[in-house]
XYZ file of C-alpha atoms in Angstrom:
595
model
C -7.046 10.665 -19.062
C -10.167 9.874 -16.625
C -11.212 7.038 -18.631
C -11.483 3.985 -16.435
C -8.136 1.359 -17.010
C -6.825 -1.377 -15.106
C -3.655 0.745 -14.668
C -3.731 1.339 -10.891
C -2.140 1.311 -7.972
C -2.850 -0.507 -4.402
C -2.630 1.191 -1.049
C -4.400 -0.709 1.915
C -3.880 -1.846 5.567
C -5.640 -5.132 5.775
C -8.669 -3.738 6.824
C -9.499 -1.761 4.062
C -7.783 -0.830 0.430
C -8.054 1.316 -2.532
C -7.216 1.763 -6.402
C -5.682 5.233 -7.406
C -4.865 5.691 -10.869
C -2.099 7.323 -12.715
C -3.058 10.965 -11.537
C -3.325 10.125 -7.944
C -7.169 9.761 -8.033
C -8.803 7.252 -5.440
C -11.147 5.449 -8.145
C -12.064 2.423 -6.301
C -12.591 1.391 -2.183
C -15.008 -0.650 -0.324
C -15.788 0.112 3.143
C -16.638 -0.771 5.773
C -15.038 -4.639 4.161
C -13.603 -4.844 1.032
C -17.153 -6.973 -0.122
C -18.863 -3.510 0.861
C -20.443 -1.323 -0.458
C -17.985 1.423 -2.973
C -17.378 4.760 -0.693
C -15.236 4.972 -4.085
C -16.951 3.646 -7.452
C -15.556 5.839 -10.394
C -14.086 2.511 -11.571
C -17.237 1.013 -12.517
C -18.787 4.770 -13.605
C -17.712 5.779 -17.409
C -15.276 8.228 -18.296
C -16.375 11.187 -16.298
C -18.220 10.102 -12.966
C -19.870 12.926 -10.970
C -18.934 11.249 -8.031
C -16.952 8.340 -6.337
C -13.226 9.747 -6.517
C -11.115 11.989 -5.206
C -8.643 13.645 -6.639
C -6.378 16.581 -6.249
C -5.992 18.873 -9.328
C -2.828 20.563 -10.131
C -3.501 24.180 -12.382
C -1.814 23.399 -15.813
C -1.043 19.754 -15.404
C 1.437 19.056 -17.994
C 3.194 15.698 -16.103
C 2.594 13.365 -13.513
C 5.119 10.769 -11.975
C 4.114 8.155 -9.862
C 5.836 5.656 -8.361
C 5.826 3.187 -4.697
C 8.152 4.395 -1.552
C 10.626 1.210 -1.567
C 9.394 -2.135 -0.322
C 5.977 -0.513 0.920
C 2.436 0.544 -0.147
C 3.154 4.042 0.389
C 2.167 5.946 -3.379
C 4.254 8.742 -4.341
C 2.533 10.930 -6.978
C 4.227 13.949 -8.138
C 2.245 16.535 -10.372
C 4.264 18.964 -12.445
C 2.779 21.961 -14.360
C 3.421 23.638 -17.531
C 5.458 26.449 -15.530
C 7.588 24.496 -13.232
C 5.236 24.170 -9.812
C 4.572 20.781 -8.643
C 3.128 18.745 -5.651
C 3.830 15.636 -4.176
C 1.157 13.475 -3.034
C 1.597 10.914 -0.041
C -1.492 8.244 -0.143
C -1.314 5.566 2.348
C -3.509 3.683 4.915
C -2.294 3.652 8.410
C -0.722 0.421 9.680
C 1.832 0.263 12.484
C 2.029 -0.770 16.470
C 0.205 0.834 18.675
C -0.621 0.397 22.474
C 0.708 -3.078 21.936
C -1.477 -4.010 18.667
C -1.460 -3.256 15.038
C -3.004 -0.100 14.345
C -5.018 -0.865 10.596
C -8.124 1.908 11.173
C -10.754 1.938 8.292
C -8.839 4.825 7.090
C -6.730 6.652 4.473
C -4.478 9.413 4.529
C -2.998 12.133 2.309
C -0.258 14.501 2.397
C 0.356 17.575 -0.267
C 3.104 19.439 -0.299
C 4.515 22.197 -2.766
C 8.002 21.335 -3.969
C 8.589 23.745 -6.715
C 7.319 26.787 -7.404
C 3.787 28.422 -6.577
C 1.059 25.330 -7.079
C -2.036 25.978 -7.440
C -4.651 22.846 -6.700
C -7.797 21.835 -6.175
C -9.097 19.241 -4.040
C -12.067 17.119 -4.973
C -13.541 14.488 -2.336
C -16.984 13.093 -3.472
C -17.802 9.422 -2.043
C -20.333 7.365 -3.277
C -23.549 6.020 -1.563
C -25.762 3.330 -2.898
C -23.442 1.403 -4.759
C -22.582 4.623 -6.628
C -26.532 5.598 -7.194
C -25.590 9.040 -5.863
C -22.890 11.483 -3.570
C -22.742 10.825 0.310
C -24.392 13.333 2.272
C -22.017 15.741 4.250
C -22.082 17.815 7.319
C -19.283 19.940 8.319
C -17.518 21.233 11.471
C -14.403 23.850 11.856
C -11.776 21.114 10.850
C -13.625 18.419 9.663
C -16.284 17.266 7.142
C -18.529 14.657 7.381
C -19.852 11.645 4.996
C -22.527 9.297 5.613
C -21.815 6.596 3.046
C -23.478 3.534 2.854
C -22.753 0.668 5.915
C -20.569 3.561 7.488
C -19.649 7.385 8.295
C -16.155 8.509 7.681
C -14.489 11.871 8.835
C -12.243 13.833 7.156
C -10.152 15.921 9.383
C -7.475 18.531 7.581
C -5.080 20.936 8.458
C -6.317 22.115 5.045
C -9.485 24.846 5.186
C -12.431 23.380 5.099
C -14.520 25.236 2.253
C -11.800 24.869 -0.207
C -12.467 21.152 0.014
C -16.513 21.790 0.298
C -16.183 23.986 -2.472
C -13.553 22.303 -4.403
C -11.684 25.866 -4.722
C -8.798 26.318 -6.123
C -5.734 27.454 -4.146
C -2.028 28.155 -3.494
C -0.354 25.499 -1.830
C 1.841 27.177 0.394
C 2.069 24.325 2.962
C 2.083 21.096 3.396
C -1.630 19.627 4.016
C -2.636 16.522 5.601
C -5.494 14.796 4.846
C -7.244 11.945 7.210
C -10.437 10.364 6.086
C -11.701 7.589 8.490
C -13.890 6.536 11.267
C -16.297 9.167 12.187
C -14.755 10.328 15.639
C -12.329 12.959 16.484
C -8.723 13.200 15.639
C -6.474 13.143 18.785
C -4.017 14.772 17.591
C -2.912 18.035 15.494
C -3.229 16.439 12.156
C -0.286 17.864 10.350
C 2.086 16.309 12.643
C -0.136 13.127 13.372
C -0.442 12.088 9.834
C 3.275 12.514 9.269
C 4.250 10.461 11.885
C 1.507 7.956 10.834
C 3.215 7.872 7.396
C 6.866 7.487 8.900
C 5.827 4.335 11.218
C 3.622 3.049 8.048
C 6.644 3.121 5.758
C 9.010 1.442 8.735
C 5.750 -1.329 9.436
C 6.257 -2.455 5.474
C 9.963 -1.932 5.424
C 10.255 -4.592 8.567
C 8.090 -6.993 7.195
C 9.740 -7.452 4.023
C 13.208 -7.717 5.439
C 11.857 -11.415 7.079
C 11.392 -12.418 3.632
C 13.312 -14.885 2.004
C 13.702 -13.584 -1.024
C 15.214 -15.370 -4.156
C 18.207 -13.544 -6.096
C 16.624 -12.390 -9.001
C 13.809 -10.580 -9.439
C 13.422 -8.986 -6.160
C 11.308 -5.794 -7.326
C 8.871 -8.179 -8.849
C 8.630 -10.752 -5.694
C 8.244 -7.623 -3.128
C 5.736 -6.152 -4.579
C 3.592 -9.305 -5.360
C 4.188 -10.229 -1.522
C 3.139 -6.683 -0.385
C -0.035 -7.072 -2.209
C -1.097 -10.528 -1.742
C -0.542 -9.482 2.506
C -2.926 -6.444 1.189
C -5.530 -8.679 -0.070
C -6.269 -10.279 3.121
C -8.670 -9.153 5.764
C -6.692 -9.514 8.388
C -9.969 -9.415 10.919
C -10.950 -12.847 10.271
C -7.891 -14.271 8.557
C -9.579 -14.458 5.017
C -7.783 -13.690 1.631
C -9.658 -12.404 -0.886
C -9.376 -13.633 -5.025
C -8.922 -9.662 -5.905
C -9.875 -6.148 -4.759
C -12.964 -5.547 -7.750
C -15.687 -6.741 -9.251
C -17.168 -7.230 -12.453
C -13.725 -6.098 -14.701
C -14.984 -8.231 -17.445
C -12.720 -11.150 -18.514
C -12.575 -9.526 -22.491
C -15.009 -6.818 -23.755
C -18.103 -7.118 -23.869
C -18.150 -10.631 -23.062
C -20.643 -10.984 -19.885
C -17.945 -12.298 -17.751
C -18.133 -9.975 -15.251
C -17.580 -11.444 -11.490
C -16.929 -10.304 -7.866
C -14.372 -11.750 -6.726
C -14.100 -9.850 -3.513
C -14.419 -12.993 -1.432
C -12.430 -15.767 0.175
C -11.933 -18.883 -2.559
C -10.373 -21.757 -0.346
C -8.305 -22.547 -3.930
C -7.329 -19.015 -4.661
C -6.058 -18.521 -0.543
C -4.303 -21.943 -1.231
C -2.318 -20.638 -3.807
C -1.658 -17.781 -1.471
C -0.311 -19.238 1.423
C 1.543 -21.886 -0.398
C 3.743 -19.070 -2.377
C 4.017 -16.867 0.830
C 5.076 -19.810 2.794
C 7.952 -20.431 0.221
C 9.149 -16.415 1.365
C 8.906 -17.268 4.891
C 5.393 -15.043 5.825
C 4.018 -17.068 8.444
C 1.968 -14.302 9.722
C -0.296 -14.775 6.376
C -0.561 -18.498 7.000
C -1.459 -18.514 10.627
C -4.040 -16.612 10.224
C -5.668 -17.997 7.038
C -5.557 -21.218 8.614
C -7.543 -19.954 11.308
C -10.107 -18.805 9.384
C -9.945 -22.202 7.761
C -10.315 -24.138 11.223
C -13.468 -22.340 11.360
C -14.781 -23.529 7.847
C -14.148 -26.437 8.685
C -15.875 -26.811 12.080
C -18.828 -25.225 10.318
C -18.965 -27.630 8.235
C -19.266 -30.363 10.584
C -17.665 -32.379 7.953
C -20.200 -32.226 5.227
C -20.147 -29.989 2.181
C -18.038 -27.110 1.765
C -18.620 -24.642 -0.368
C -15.821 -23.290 -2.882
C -16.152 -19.584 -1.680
C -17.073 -17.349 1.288
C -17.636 -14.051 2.743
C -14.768 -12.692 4.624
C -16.554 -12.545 7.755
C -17.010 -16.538 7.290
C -20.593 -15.714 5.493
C -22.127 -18.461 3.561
C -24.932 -16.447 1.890
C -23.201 -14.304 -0.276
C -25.846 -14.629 -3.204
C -25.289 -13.117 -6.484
C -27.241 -10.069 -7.359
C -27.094 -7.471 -10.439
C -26.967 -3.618 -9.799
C -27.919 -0.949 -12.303
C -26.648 2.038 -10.355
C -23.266 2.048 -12.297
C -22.577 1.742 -15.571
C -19.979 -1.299 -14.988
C -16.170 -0.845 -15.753
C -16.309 1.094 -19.807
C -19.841 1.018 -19.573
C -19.517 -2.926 -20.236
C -22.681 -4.734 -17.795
C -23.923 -6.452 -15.861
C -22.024 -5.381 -12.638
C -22.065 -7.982 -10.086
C -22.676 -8.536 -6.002
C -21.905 -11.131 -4.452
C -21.077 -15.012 -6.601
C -23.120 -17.374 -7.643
C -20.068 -20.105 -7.005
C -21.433 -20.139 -3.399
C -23.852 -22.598 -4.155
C -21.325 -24.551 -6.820
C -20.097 -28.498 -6.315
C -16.440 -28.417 -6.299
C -14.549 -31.419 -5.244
C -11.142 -29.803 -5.241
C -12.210 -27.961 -2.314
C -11.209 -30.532 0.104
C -7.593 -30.977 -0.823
C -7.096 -27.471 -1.049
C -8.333 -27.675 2.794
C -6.565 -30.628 3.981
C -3.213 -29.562 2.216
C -2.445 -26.061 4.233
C -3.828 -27.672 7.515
C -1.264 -30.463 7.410
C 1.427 -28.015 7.838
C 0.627 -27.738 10.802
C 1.100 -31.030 12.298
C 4.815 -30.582 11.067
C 5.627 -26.650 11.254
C 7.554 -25.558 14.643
C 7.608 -21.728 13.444
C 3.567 -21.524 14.832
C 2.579 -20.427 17.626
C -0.528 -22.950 17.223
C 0.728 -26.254 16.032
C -1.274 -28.513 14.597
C -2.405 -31.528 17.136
C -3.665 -35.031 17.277
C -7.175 -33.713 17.190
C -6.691 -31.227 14.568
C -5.548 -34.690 12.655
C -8.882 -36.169 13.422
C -10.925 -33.647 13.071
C -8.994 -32.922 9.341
C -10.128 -36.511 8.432
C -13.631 -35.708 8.258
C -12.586 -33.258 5.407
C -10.731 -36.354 3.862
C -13.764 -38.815 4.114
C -15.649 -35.930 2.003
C -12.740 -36.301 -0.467
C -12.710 -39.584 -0.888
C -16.413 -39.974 -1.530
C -16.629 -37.509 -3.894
C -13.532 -38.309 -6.049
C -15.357 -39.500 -8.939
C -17.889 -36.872 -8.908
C -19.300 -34.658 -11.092
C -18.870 -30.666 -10.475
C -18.531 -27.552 -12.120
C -14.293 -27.458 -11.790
C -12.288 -25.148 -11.195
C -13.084 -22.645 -13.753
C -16.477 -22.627 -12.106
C -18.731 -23.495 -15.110
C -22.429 -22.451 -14.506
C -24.182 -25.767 -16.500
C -21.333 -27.722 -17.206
C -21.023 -30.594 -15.058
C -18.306 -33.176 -15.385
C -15.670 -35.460 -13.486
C -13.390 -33.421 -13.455
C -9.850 -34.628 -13.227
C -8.078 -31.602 -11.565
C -11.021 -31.993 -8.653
C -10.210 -35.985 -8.328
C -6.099 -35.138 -8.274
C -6.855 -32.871 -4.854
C -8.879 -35.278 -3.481
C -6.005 -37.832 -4.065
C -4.018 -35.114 -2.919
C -6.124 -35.149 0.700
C -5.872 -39.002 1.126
C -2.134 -38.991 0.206
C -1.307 -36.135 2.474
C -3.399 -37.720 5.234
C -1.175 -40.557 5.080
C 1.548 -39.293 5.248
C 0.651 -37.123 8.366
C -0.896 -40.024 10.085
C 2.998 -41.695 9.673
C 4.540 -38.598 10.952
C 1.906 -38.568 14.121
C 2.693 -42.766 14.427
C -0.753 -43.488 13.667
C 0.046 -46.518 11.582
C -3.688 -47.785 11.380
C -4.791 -44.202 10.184
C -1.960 -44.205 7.801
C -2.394 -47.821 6.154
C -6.460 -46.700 5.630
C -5.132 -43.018 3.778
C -2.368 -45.076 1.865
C -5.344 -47.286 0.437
C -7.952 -44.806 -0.166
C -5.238 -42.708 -2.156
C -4.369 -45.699 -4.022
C -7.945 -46.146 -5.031
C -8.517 -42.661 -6.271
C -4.647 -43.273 -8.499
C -6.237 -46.332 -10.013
C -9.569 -44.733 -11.305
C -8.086 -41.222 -12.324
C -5.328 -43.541 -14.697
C -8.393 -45.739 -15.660
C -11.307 -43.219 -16.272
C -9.214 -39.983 -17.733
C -5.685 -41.260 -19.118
C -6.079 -41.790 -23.440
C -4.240 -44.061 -24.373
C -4.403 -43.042 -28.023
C -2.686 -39.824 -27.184
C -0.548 -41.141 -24.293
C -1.919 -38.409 -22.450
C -4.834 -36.943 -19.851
C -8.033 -35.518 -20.788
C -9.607 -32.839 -18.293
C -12.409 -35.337 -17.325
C -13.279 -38.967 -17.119
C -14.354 -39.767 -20.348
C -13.265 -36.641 -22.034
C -10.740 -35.441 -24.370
C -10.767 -31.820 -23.694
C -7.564 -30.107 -22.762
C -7.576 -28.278 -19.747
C -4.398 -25.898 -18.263
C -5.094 -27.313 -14.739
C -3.644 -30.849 -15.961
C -0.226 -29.098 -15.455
C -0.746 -28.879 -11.833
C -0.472 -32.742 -11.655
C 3.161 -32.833 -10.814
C 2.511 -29.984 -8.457
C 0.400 -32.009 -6.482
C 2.756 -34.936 -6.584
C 0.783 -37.020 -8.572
C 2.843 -37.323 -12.153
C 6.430 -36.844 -12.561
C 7.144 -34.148 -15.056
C 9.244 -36.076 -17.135
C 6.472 -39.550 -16.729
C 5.453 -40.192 -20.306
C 2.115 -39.419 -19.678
C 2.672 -35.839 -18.435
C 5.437 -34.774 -21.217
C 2.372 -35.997 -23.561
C -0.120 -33.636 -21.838
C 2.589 -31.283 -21.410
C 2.969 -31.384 -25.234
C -0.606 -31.147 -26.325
C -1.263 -28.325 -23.608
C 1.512 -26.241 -25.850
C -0.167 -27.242 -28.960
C -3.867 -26.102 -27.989
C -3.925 -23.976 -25.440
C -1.141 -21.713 -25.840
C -1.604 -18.470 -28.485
C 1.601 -16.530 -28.669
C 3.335 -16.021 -25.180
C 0.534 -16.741 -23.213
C -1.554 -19.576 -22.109
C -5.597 -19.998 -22.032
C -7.467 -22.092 -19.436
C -9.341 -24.215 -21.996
C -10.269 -23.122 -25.460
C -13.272 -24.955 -25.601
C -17.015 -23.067 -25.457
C -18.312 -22.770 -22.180
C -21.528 -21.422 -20.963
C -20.639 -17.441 -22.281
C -19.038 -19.015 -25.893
C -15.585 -19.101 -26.671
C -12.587 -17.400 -24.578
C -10.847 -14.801 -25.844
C -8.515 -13.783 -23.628
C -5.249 -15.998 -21.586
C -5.217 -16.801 -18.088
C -2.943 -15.613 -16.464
C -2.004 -17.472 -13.620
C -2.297 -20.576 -15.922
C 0.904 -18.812 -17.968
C 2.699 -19.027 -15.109
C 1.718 -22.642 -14.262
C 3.269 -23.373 -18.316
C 6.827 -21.312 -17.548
C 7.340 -23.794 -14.388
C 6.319 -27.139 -16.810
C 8.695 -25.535 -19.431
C 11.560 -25.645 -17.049
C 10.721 -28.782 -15.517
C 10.766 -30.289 -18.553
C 14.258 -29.093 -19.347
C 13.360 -25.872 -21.175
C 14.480 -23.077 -18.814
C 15.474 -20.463 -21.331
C 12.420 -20.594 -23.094
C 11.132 -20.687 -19.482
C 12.817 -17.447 -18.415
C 12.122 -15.201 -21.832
C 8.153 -16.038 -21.164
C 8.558 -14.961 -17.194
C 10.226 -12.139 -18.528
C 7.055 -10.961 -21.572
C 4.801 -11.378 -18.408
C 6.955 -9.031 -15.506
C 6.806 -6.716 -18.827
C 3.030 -6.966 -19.149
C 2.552 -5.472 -15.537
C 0.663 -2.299 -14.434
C 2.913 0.916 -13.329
C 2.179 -0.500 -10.087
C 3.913 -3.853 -10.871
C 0.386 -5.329 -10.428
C -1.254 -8.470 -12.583
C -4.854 -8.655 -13.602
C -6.705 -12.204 -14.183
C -6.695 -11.725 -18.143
C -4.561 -10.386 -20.678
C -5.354 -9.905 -24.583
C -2.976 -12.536 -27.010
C -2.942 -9.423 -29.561
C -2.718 -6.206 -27.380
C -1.507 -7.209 -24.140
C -4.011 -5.399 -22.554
C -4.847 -6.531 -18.705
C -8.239 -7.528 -18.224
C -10.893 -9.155 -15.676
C -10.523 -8.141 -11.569
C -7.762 -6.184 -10.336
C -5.043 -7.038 -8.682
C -5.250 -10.181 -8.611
C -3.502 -12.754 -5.975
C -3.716 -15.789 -8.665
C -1.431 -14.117 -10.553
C 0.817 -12.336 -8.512
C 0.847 -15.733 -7.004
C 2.365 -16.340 -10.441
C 5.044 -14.099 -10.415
C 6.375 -15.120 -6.649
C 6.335 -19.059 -7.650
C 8.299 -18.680 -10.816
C 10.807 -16.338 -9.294
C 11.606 -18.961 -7.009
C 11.860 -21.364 -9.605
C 13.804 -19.857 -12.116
C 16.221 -17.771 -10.011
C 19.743 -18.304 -9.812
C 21.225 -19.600 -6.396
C 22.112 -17.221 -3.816
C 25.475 -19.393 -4.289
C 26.166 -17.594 -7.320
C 27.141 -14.859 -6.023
C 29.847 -15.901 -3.166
């Protein structure tokens, strides 16, 4: 039952998260940032780690339930055993107002209680240091042990005695217990009572936000707890959104493509705010585009790189450890991403685009201002001179480098969009020199990468390769679906890249050989072409085959096997739930339909 799957479930605070699995065992957290080092690593440790977990053993385990408190990312895990007794575990981290703030400490909590029979457990708390290399050294006090991990200390303080945890003993549970592991300083408060009414603000913090949602009719569930998670995938510090909560889940066994993708990707945080922004959660958007303001000052407008650290760090250099043995024992595990030092064009659009809300949104409590205009149209200049670039795309290729036509569409995207805001600002001059630049970029992506042959797009100037990103053109704004040209590449998208009901990236070799497994965000992106082209039944069944295809947790991986439907690659992530949000909207009935 302990070895490692993608089967997990999310509890966080937007400072800090972590995976527990099925039995209610923490098996993966980062601290003191989610890019940190693991305080939990069993994960990325084989079957049966000797440390990096903690769980809480039930005598004679014989069932275990496990589901979300409504609309929040509070875990209820309930453990039965063979006679009858059984425990219910609360695992949350703390996020509510305080003194006139948000109180999100780098902490988690835990509360057991008996609620049948005489349970006997055993508690098991063993943090890794090192990047997993060994267990955290300890100290203990009267109420309180502590752990010096690596980058930070953490306290646990418990109502709970102190040696049974020390020396994992098993006991009765009589009582309820409270668990709080988190900054290394005292606990204000009796614990008992301060982590229950932690938990009861928590669960009211979650249950707030989601009703200023605007949720579409059907498929609620699904849509709530994709929103929940994406908000949980930011780092709420700095503004940043991170492209998942792991690294180095390999895309398909064995098959070297292992990444960490715990780091901001201007694309992947596009996505993000975009489908958020169709709910209504401003909150997320403000802030990611102040972490974006930054970038771009930093920048200075010159190049941009695809990906960052979420404390705005460019030097985020890729790195190999050997400490673990990587998630099934599959290597190499990875720190940090090579894509840092990557050419990719798209970049620009996907800054310009989110920005320019601004300059029209009232909701924010920063609008966007002439200057912010200017100063965006250094970020367009770098578009338009690298429009007919080579770089390594979206899919990041390592020594691949082409024109790539999904990069030249969001810089067209960046001069169009600039135009238009320059109308909407009456900057007329600005806005004839945007019109003309997009225009230019139009002409050479229909001269250099439309086949006439076909009647459809190739991925790059030049090429003939299909790619799953040329559905994204009447996204953008740049084809109509039903233009000629994009029912063609619509057409031979369905006919190459799509194996059973789910949809690859590109089928072509790349620098690791031959996928093997779909993409699934770029499933998604084929349901809203299918009903844009007319085909909304088909459209809803495939929706329907991926909602089925998600965790427990109703979570979404990157990758999922054609034959087996198993999830693979990092975990959860916000490209796909991005996914599920964006086709609920789509394909939903009207709230009309039910007056």
């Amino acid at each position: 039952m302990n070895r490692p799957n993608l089967d997990l479930a999310l509890i966080g605070n937007c400072a800090l998260s972590a995976l527990i699995d099925r039995n209610g065992r923490f098996v993966w957290a980062c601290a003191p940032r989610v890019d940190g080092d693991p305080l939990f690593s069993a994960l990325m440790d084989g079957d049966d780690p000797e440390h990096g977990f903690w769980d809480i053993q039930l005598e004679g385990l014989k069932r275990v339930d496990q589901a979300y408190v409504r609309n929040t990312p509070v875990l209820r895990t309930v453990l039965t055993a063979e006679d009858g007794a059984a425990v219910e575990i609360l695992d949350f981290a703390p996020r509510h107002p305080k003194h006139d703030r948000t109180y999100r400490p780098l902490a988690f909590a835990r509360v057991v209680r008996p609620i049948a029979g005489v349970p006997r457990i055993r508690v098991r708390l063993r943090p890794a240091a090192d990047w997993g290399a060994r267990r955290a050294e300890r100290t203990a006090g009267s109420n309180h042990i502590r752990y010096l991990c690596t980058g930070a200390t953490f306290r646990l303080t418990t109502d709970c005695p102190v040696s049974h945890v020390i020396n994992e003993r098993t006991f009765r549970l009589e009582r309820a217990l409270a668990f709080f592991l988190g900054p290394d300083e005292g606990y204000d408060q009796a614990v008992g009572p301060g982590v229950a009414l932690a938990l009861d603000r928590t669960v009211a913090y979650w249950r707030d936000w989601v009703r200023t949602l605007y949720l579409p009719l059907d498929w609620q569930e699904a849509v709530i707890r994709a929103a929940i998670t994406l908000k949980l995938c930011a780092y709420e510090e700095t503004g940043a959104i991170v492209a998942a909560l792991t690294t180095s889940v390999p895309e398909f066994p064995e098959s070297g493509r292992n990444w960490d993708y715990r780091y901001c990707w201007i694309r992947d945080a596009y996505y993000v705010v975009r489908a958020l922004n169709r709910l209504g959660a401003v909150d997320l958007l403000e802030n990611y585009l102040g972490y974006l303001r930054n970038l771009v000052d930093a920048s200075g407008g010159g190049h941009v790189q695809p990906v960052y650290g979420v404390g705005l760090e460019a030097e985020i250099d890729e790195r190999i450890v050997e400490t673990v043995a990587g998630y099934r024992g599959m290597k190499p595990v990875r720190v940090g991403n090579q894509a840092r030092e990557h050419l990719q064009h798209d970049v620009y659009g996907q800054i310009v685009l989110p920005l320019v809300q601004t300059l029209y949104d009232q909701r924010l409590v920063r609008p966007g201002s002439v200057e912010d205009f200017h100063a965006l149209e250094k970020v367009g200049e770098r578009a338009f001179a690298l429009h007919d670039q080579p770089d390594a795309g979206l899919w990041e290729f390592r020594t691949i480098a082409r024109v790539h036509v999904y990069s030249s569409v969001m810089c067209w995207a960046a001069c169009d969009r600039l135009a238009k805001a320059a109308d909407h600002l009456g900057l007329a001059p600005r806005a004839e020199v945007w019109r003309e630049r997009a225009r230019i970029i139009r002409e050479r992506i229909e001269a250099e990468a439309f086949l006439p042959d076909e009647g459809r797009f190739g991925a790059s100037f030049g090429g003939r390769e299909l790619d799953a990103s040329l559905l994204q053109l009447t996204d953008l704004g740049f084809l109509d679906a039903r233009d000629p040209r994009q029912v063609e590449t619509f057409n031979a998208i369905e006919r190459d890249l799509k194996k059973g009901p789910y949809l690859f990236r590109y089928v072509e070799p790349d620098d690791f050989g031959e996928p093997e497994t779909a993409f699934n965000f770029c499933t998604f992106w084929f349901i809203e072409a299918l009903h844009q082209n007319g085909r909304s039944d088909e459209a809803r069944a495939m929706f329907e085959e991926m909602l089925n295809r998600r965790t427990h947790a109703g979570l979404l991986s990157e990758d999922i096997a054609v034959e087996t439907g198993e999830l693979w690659g990092n975990y959860p992530q916000t490209y796909s739930l991005v996914g599920i949000i964006n086709c609920a909207v789509l394909l939903s009935r009207s709230w009309t339909d039910v007056r």
